[in-house]
Amino acid sequence: MTSRTTTAVDYVEDVSPGSGALPPRAWYASSDAKSLSLNGSWRLRVSPTSDAEDDSFAEPGFDAGGWPEVTVPGHWVLQGDGAFGLPIYTNHLYPFPVDPPHVPTENPTGDHLRVFDLPADWPADGGAVIRFDGVESCARVWLNGTDIGEFKGSRLPHEFAVGHLLKPSGNVLAVRVHQWSAGSYLEDQDQWWLPGIFRDVTLLHRPAGSALDFFVHASYDHVTGEGTLRVDSDVDGRVTVPALDIDVATGEPVTVPVEPWTAETPKLYDGELVTEGERVPLRIGFRTVALEDGLIKVNGKAVLFKGVNRHEWHPDKGRALDLETMREDVLLMKRHNVNAVRTSHYPPHPAFLDLCDEYGLWVIDECDLETHGFTEQAWRDNPVDDDRWTPALLDRAARMVERDKNHPSVVIWSLGNEAGTGRGLTAMAEWIHGRDTSRLVHYEGDWNCRDTDMYSRMYADHAEVEQIGQELDGGTHKRRGLPFILCEYAHAMGNGPGGLADYQRLFETYERLQGAFVWEWIDHGITHPELGYAYGGDFGEELHDGNFVCDGLLFPDRTPSPGLVEFKKVVEPVGIEGDGSAGTVRVTNKQDFADLSAFAFEWSYQVDGETVESGSLSVPSLGPGESGDVKLPEPPADGGGGETQWTVRASLAADTAWAPKGHPVAWGQFAVAARPLPRVAATDGPVLGERVITLGPASFDARTGALRTIGGVAVNGLRLDVWRATTDNDEGAEWQTDTRYAELWRKYGLHRMRHRLDGVEIGDDALTVRTRVAPAAWEFGLATVYRWTSDGNRLKLTVSVGPEGEWTVPLPRLGVRFGLDASADRVRWFGGGPGEGYPDTKSASQLGRWESTLDALQTPYLRPQENGARADVRWAEIGGLRIEGDPEFSFSARRWTTEQLDAASHRTDLTPGDTVWVNLDHALHGIGTGSCGPGVLPQYALRAEPAEFSFVFSEIS
């Protein structure tokens, strides 16, 4: 029998949370006690193993002058141009052998040094603590040569008493950070592995009699309109709230009339906790969270979460976010009608929660816990079901709850994410329920709801969600009586997510369904000098999950994706529906608490996409959930025989903290008169020349019938097209059937269709070209007929498609593709816009007249894929051509072929060519969320069925 040798770094593999740290307590940004930020430039030495260097670097007088400098907060692998190591991305697989609690000997270790002086006015009396707000994944700390402790729990604060060690100048703070530790087994979240001191480091003076921990209890009685405040404090003191004339001792409750806090009306009262040695500012929001009648209620009303999952991310700084970046996130959420955030999958920087309090967002605060990689061994040896790890789990729960308990925005605690089930989770839930009765507890993995206050799932498809809404889902007796949320849905990877509107209809229909949280907020692309943005595998990782880390509603630079624009439309706080022929509009207040007084309404009347009249609309200040019918003005007498419609918009009536007056919030459109379809009388017949057939303004190849010119515009390669550059959702395995459509499409050769010419027929009034379009190796195909007619000025193409053989997969697209000269740079169109839209992602597509450069038509997904289609187009103009459709069509144009787009792995792979390729699509397969979740709903699938569609071409003079 052999024994394991004890070393100085055994703490790295110890399952305990650490030693030396003070008990967790409430976090606050400032008080009248002195503090000193230790952020800034630190010296760093990175070693390949945890014990490659001794502890001498922590001694005063150690010369680290030759060490390079890094910025704290920061991750060392994102600094130094790779000299300190590189990022690693895995979704759930551990990037080291699964042998808990052991980690590899190859354990990058960063020795950090910071020498600092105390300010001249630093008090000589009292104590001091040093606070680390976030270090990944394990740290040991020395101050002036004294070992003060070590800790794990990367996204959680740790404080150490250091007053007895401080000196006026030349203080040496040494921190040894290990990339891997036993704690890494508890932090297998879907994100980059990024070691370092990535949140603030602060020295805090603690005067005698200063506040230790305190708990602000601020409930609201929705019946009486009164709030009850009680602040429990470890140190006796007084609590004042001037606006409410409150001045009471700590621990003493007081009840007064108040305005409640909600995400829609985030009323905060400024207060102060005064102890013998410290004055701590308070921002108090009165609200009560309860589970009543099987529903999550705040202030007596059920809430509907319209949420997002938010990882902390910046493309240059990783998870080291500054206050302005956090503020930008909150403002973008508010401006896109997001009302809730799940802090996946760890507590965020505490300043983010201050912003949620201030601007108004419901928060599910999630513990820094995920053991997802144990799924690979059927959860065997899972730490959450191993009593040895329970102290670490309880420590993480306590550090989250104690840090964040005074935030009114936090309405639900989450035990963590994708950690299976086990005794440790039960212990966490019991502790949290015992410590804080004012909030509910969530954990998605607890399907029987043994430990939780709600039934939570990920990526359940629409049919199952409807069953749950109808209470037909079964489950335990307890579960059947609980509210339901989708803590993750609508996987926002690449082009998508599809089906958002269909989910939202369910949430608004069934009371038990209390909303959902999109996965996720932002693409985790890392700025790269050659690739633009890097994702998994771009740093040479042996094990990685590719671009699965790019699944957000924002691009890495925080530009909203079409998915976020779609989400904003789908979750609008005001419903606007109308009957154009009746001249009325029905307005519904979809908010839970506020009336409509914050919004101004206006109408406009469009003829063929152009506004001819507009004005303000008087809408009653409807209460939450109320609807009202509003009469529209009389429309103009003459619509000119064109397509006419009403548009009604709601915008902010005044400046708010999160957006200016006039910021658009909701809109609706409804038709009055339908579009007259384009007509071309076949009065001009084809004429056969030596090598060319002429027909009206067009010329064709006499042998193949291929279109060559329309007037002075050269056109090449016009033919039926069924292929699209596969999206991330096409590539994924949809959950219902495990079907990967991209794989099937390639198996059946839809990306390499062959075009056989069966005949060119010159008739009296038409040129007809008969073809068969089919993939090699298979017997099925599409009989395709192109029929060209003209009235002498305009050219009409009618395409008839008839499937042959047995088609077992949907088509990616059905339309025609052709090339124009590269000088075609601008596009005008009448149809959906301004952004892209697909069959199940076009709720935000507004009917109107739009204009764009060709480059601006493209959506810059990090992994290039099908993008940029404009939906429901009546006509489009590009490169000297005007194209009208019968029926409406989908339009896209780009400077590279579909095949080149499909082959690209990064944006930088796409090089403009000498041809602009245009797609006019009769139909497109939907998008879905098959990258992680359900695929395309049946009503959005493009089946191979007989179809006929027409386009009318004319040259623009």
PDB file of N, CA, C and O in Angstrom, residues 425-451:
ATOM      1  N   LEU A 425     -27.323  19.358  -3.159  1.00  0.00           N
ATOM      2  CA  LEU A 425     -28.289  20.345  -3.633  1.00  0.00           C
ATOM      3  C   LEU A 425     -29.432  20.508  -2.638  1.00  0.00           C
ATOM      4  O   LEU A 425     -29.912  21.615  -2.390  1.00  0.00           O
ATOM      5  N   THR A 426     -29.869  19.389  -2.066  1.00  0.00           N
ATOM      6  CA  THR A 426     -30.915  19.466  -1.044  1.00  0.00           C
ATOM      7  C   THR A 426     -30.438  20.280   0.152  1.00  0.00           C
ATOM      8  O   THR A 426     -31.176  21.115   0.688  1.00  0.00           O
ATOM      9  N   ALA A 427     -29.197  20.062   0.552  1.00  0.00           N
ATOM     10  CA  ALA A 427     -28.652  20.827   1.679  1.00  0.00           C
ATOM     11  C   ALA A 427     -28.603  22.315   1.347  1.00  0.00           C
ATOM     12  O   ALA A 427     -28.907  23.162   2.195  1.00  0.00           O
ATOM     13  N   MET A 428     -28.221  22.653   0.116  1.00  0.00           N
ATOM     14  CA  MET A 428     -28.195  24.058  -0.299  1.00  0.00           C
ATOM     15  C   MET A 428     -29.598  24.666  -0.239  1.00  0.00           C
ATOM     16  O   MET A 428     -29.790  25.773   0.278  1.00  0.00           O
ATOM     17  N   ALA A 429     -30.579  23.930  -0.783  1.00  0.00           N
ATOM     18  CA  ALA A 429     -31.952  24.445  -0.800  1.00  0.00           C
ATOM     19  C   ALA A 429     -32.474  24.645   0.618  1.00  0.00           C
ATOM     20  O   ALA A 429     -33.125  25.659   0.912  1.00  0.00           O
ATOM     21  N   GLU A 430     -32.198  23.698   1.499  1.00  0.00           N
ATOM     22  CA  GLU A 430     -32.678  23.823   2.874  1.00  0.00           C
ATOM     23  C   GLU A 430     -32.040  25.024   3.557  1.00  0.00           C
ATOM     24  O   GLU A 430     -32.701  25.778   4.276  1.00  0.00           O
ATOM     25  N   TRP A 431     -30.740  25.228   3.316  1.00  0.00           N
ATOM     26  CA  TRP A 431     -30.064  26.366   3.944  1.00  0.00           C
ATOM     27  C   TRP A 431     -30.628  27.686   3.422  1.00  0.00           C
ATOM     28  O   TRP A 431     -30.906  28.607   4.194  1.00  0.00           O
ATOM     29  N   ILE A 432     -30.820  27.774   2.102  1.00  0.00           N
ATOM     30  CA  ILE A 432     -31.330  29.020   1.527  1.00  0.00           C
ATOM     31  C   ILE A 432     -32.747  29.299   2.006  1.00  0.00           C
ATOM     32  O   ILE A 432     -33.077  30.433   2.394  1.00  0.00           O
ATOM     33  N   HIS A 433     -33.600  28.282   1.999  1.00  0.00           N
ATOM     34  CA  HIS A 433     -34.969  28.485   2.488  1.00  0.00           C
ATOM     35  C   HIS A 433     -34.963  28.951   3.939  1.00  0.00           C
ATOM     36  O   HIS A 433     -35.784  29.796   4.340  1.00  0.00           O
ATOM     37  N   GLY A 434     -34.033  28.410   4.722  1.00  0.00           N
ATOM     38  CA  GLY A 434     -33.960  28.805   6.126  1.00  0.00           C
ATOM     39  C   GLY A 434     -33.414  30.203   6.320  1.00  0.00           C
ATOM     40  O   GLY A 434     -33.825  30.921   7.245  1.00  0.00           O
ATOM     41  N   ARG A 435     -32.482  30.596   5.472  1.00  0.00           N
ATOM     42  CA  ARG A 435     -31.856  31.907   5.630  1.00  0.00           C
ATOM     43  C   ARG A 435     -32.721  33.038   5.082  1.00  0.00           C
ATOM     44  O   ARG A 435     -32.742  34.132   5.623  1.00  0.00           O
ATOM     45  N   ASP A 436     -33.449  32.784   3.994  1.00  0.00           N
ATOM     46  CA  ASP A 436     -34.184  33.865   3.330  1.00  0.00           C
ATOM     47  C   ASP A 436     -35.554  33.360   2.916  1.00  0.00           C
ATOM     48  O   ASP A 436     -35.708  32.695   1.895  1.00  0.00           O
ATOM     49  N   THR A 437     -36.552  33.692   3.707  1.00  0.00           N
ATOM     50  CA  THR A 437     -37.924  33.263   3.393  1.00  0.00           C
ATOM     51  C   THR A 437     -38.606  34.227   2.431  1.00  0.00           C
ATOM     52  O   THR A 437     -39.758  34.007   2.050  1.00  0.00           O
ATOM     53  N   SER A 438     -37.919  35.285   2.021  1.00  0.00           N
ATOM     54  CA  SER A 438     -38.560  36.311   1.198  1.00  0.00           C
ATOM     55  C   SER A 438     -38.389  36.071  -0.291  1.00  0.00           C
ATOM     56  O   SER A 438     -38.838  36.878  -1.103  1.00  0.00           O
ATOM     57  N   ARG A 439     -37.743  34.977  -0.669  1.00  0.00           N
ATOM     58  CA  ARG A 439     -37.546  34.667  -2.084  1.00  0.00           C
ATOM     59  C   ARG A 439     -37.805  33.183  -2.330  1.00  0.00           C
ATOM     60  O   ARG A 439     -37.850  32.385  -1.401  1.00  0.00           O
ATOM     61  N   LEU A 440     -37.908  32.834  -3.618  1.00  0.00           N
ATOM     62  CA  LEU A 440     -38.145  31.455  -4.009  1.00  0.00           C
ATOM     63  C   LEU A 440     -36.837  30.815  -4.462  1.00  0.00           C
ATOM     64  O   LEU A 440     -35.842  31.501  -4.724  1.00  0.00           O
ATOM     65  N   VAL A 441     -36.857  29.501  -4.583  1.00  0.00           N
ATOM     66  CA  VAL A 441     -35.663  28.735  -4.954  1.00  0.00           C
ATOM     67  C   VAL A 441     -35.912  27.979  -6.251  1.00  0.00           C
ATOM     68  O   VAL A 441     -36.970  27.353  -6.423  1.00  0.00           O
ATOM     69  N   HIS A 442     -34.940  28.035  -7.140  1.00  0.00           N
ATOM     70  CA  HIS A 442     -35.006  27.414  -8.462  1.00  0.00           C
ATOM     71  C   HIS A 442     -33.842  26.460  -8.652  1.00  0.00           C
ATOM     72  O   HIS A 442     -32.746  26.684  -8.157  1.00  0.00           O
ATOM     73  N   TYR A 443     -34.117  25.374  -9.367  1.00  0.00           N
ATOM     74  CA  TYR A 443     -33.050  24.537  -9.906  1.00  0.00           C
ATOM     75  C   TYR A 443     -33.649  23.665 -10.998  1.00  0.00           C
ATOM     76  O   TYR A 443     -34.569  22.878 -10.740  1.00  0.00           O
ATOM     77  N   GLU A 444     -33.156  23.806 -12.213  1.00  0.00           N
ATOM     78  CA  GLU A 444     -33.767  23.124 -13.356  1.00  0.00           C
ATOM     79  C   GLU A 444     -33.679  21.607 -13.248  1.00  0.00           C
ATOM     80  O   GLU A 444     -34.578  20.889 -13.698  1.00  0.00           O
ATOM     81  N   GLY A 445     -32.606  21.097 -12.662  1.00  0.00           N
ATOM     82  CA  GLY A 445     -32.419  19.645 -12.630  1.00  0.00           C
ATOM     83  C   GLY A 445     -33.351  18.905 -11.699  1.00  0.00           C
ATOM     84  O   GLY A 445     -33.418  17.672 -11.735  1.00  0.00           O
ATOM     85  N   ASP A 446     -34.088  19.629 -10.886  1.00  0.00           N
ATOM     86  CA  ASP A 446     -34.992  19.009  -9.905  1.00  0.00           C
ATOM     87  C   ASP A 446     -36.379  18.876 -10.516  1.00  0.00           C
ATOM     88  O   ASP A 446     -37.311  19.590 -10.167  1.00  0.00           O
ATOM     89  N   TRP A 447     -36.539  17.925 -11.443  1.00  0.00           N
ATOM     90  CA  TRP A 447     -37.803  17.785 -12.166  1.00  0.00           C
ATOM     91  C   TRP A 447     -38.960  17.379 -11.257  1.00  0.00           C
ATOM     92  O   TRP A 447     -40.112  17.639 -11.574  1.00  0.00           O
ATOM     93  N   ASN A 448     -38.661  16.742 -10.140  1.00  0.00           N
ATOM     94  CA  ASN A 448     -39.722  16.371  -9.204  1.00  0.00           C
ATOM     95  C   ASN A 448     -40.021  17.477  -8.209  1.00  0.00           C
ATOM     96  O   ASN A 448     -40.924  17.337  -7.384  1.00  0.00           O
ATOM     97  N   CYS A 449     -39.251  18.567  -8.272  1.00  0.00           N
ATOM     98  CA  CYS A 449     -39.467  19.735  -7.425  1.00  0.00           C
ATOM     99  C   CYS A 449     -39.406  19.396  -5.943  1.00  0.00           C
ATOM    100  O   CYS A 449     -40.141  19.955  -5.123  1.00  0.00           O
ATOM    101  N   ARG A 450     -38.490  18.506  -5.610  1.00  0.00           N
ATOM    102  CA  ARG A 450     -38.316  18.143  -4.202  1.00  0.00           C
ATOM    103  C   ARG A 450     -37.780  19.318  -3.399  1.00  0.00           C
ATOM    104  O   ARG A 450     -38.192  19.563  -2.258  1.00  0.00           O
ATOM    105  N   ASP A 451     -36.856  20.054  -3.994  1.00  0.00           N
ATOM    106  CA  ASP A 451     -36.167  21.124  -3.272  1.00  0.00           C
ATOM    107  C   ASP A 451     -36.543  22.516  -3.748  1.00  0.00           C
ATOM    108  O   ASP A 451     -36.072  23.506  -3.179  1.00  0.00           O
TER     109      ASP A 451
END
